PDB file of C-alpha atoms in Angstrom:
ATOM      1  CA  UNK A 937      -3.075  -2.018   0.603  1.00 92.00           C
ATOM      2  CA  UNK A 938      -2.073   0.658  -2.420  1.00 93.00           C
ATOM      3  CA  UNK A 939       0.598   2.920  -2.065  1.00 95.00           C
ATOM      4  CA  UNK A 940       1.290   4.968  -4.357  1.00 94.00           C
ATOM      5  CA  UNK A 941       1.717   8.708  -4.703  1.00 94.00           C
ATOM      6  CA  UNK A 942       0.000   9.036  -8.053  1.00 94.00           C
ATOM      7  CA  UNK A 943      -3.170  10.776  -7.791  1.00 93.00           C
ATOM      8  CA  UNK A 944      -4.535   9.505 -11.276  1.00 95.00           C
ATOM      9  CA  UNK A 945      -3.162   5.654 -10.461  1.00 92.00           C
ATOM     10  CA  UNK A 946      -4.658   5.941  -7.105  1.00 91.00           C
ATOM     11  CA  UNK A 947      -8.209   7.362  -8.700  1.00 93.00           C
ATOM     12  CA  UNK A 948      -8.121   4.189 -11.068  1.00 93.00           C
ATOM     13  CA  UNK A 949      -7.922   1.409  -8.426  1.00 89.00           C
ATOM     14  CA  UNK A 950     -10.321   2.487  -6.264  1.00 91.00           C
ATOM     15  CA  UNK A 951     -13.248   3.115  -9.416  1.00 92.00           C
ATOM     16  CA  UNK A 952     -11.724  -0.622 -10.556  1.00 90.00           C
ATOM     17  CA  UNK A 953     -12.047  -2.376  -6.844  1.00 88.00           C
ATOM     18  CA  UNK A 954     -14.258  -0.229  -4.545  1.00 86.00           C
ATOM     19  CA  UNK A 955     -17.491  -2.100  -5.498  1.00 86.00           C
ATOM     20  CA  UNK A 956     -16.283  -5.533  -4.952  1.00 88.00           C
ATOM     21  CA  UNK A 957     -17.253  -6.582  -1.282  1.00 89.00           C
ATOM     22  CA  UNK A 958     -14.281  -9.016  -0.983  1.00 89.00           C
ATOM     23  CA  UNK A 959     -11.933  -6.574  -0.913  1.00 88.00           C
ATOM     24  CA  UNK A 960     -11.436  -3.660   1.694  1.00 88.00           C
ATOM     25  CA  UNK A 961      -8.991  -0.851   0.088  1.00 91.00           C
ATOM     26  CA  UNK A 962      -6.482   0.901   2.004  1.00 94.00           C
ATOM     27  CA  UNK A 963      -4.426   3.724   0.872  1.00 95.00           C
ATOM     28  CA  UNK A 964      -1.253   5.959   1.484  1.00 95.00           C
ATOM     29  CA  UNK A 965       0.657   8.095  -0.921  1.00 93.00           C
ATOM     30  CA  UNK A 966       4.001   6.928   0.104  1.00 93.00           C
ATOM     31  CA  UNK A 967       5.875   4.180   1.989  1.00 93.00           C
ATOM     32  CA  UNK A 968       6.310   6.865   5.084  1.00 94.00           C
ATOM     33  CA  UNK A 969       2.184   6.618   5.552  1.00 95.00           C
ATOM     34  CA  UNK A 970       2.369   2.910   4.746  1.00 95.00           C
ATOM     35  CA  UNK A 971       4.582   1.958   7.611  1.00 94.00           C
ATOM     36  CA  UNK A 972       2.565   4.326   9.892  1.00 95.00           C
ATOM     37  CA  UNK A 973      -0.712   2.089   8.886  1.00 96.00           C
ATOM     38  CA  UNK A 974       1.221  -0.905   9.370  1.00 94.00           C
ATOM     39  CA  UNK A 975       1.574  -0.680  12.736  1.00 93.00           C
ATOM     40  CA  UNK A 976      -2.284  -0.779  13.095  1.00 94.00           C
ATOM     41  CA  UNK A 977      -3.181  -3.404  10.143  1.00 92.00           C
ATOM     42  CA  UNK A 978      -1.833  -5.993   8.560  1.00 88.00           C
ATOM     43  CA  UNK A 979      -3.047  -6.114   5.028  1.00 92.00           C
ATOM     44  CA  UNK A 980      -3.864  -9.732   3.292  1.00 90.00           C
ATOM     45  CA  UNK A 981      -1.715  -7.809  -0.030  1.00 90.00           C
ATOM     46  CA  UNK A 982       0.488  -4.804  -0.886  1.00 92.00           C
ATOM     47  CA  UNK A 983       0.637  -3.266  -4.105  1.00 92.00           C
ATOM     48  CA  UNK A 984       3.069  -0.128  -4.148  1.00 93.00           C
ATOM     49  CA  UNK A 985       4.684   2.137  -6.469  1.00 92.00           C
ATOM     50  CA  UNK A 986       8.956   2.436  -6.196  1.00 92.00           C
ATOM     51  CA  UNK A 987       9.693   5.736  -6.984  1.00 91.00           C
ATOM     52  CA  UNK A 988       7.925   8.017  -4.300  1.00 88.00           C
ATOM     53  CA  UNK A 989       8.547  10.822  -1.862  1.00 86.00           C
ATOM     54  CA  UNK A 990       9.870  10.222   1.928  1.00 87.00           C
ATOM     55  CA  UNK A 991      10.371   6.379   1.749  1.00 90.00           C
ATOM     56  CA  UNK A 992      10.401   4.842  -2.102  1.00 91.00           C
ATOM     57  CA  UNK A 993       8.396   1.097  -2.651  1.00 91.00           C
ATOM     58  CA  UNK A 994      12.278  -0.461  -2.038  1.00 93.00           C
ATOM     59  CA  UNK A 995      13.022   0.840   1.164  1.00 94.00           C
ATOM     60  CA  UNK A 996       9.246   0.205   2.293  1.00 93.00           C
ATOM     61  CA  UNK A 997       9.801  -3.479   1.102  1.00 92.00           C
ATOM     62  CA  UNK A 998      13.093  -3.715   3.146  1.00 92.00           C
ATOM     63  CA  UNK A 999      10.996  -1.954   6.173  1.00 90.00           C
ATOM     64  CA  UNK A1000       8.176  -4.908   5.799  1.00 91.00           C
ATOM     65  CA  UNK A1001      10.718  -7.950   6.099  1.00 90.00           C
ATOM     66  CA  UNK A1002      12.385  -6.283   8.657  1.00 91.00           C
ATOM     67  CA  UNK A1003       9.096  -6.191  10.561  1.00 87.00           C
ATOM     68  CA  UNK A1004       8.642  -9.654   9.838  1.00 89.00           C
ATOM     69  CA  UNK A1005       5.772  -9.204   7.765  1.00 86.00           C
ATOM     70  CA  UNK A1006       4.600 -12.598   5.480  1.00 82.00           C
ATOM     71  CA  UNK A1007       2.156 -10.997   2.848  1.00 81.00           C
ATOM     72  CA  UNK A1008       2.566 -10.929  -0.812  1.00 80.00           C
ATOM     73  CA  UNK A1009       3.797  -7.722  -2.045  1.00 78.00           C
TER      74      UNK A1009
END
């Protein structure tokens, strides 16, 4: 999973990843939206940006251990 509200960081790692068949992207464009798709997936690794809009990459790394979470972020 990728979260980060940067259009242009965003538009680089999905040209970099999207052909590889290993990997299956999922996006949001802040921690808000990545806590809302956590409660349907559980992603294998998080990559996320700190400073962003409704919850920053901190506070959504607090919100992960407190869900109990065990994926590399």
């Amino acid at each position: 999973m990728f979260v980060e509200d940067d259009s242009v960081l965003n538009d680089v790692f999905r040209r970099k990843y999207q052909e590889d068949p290993r990997i299956r992207l999922i996006f949001a464009t802040n921690g808000k939206e990545a806590e809302d798709i956590l409660t349907r997936v559980q992603p294998d690794v998080l990559c996320t940006g700190i400073s962003m809009p409704k919850v920053d990459g901190l506070e959504l790394l607090k919100h992960i251990q407190e869900m109990g979470y065990r994926f590399p972020v």
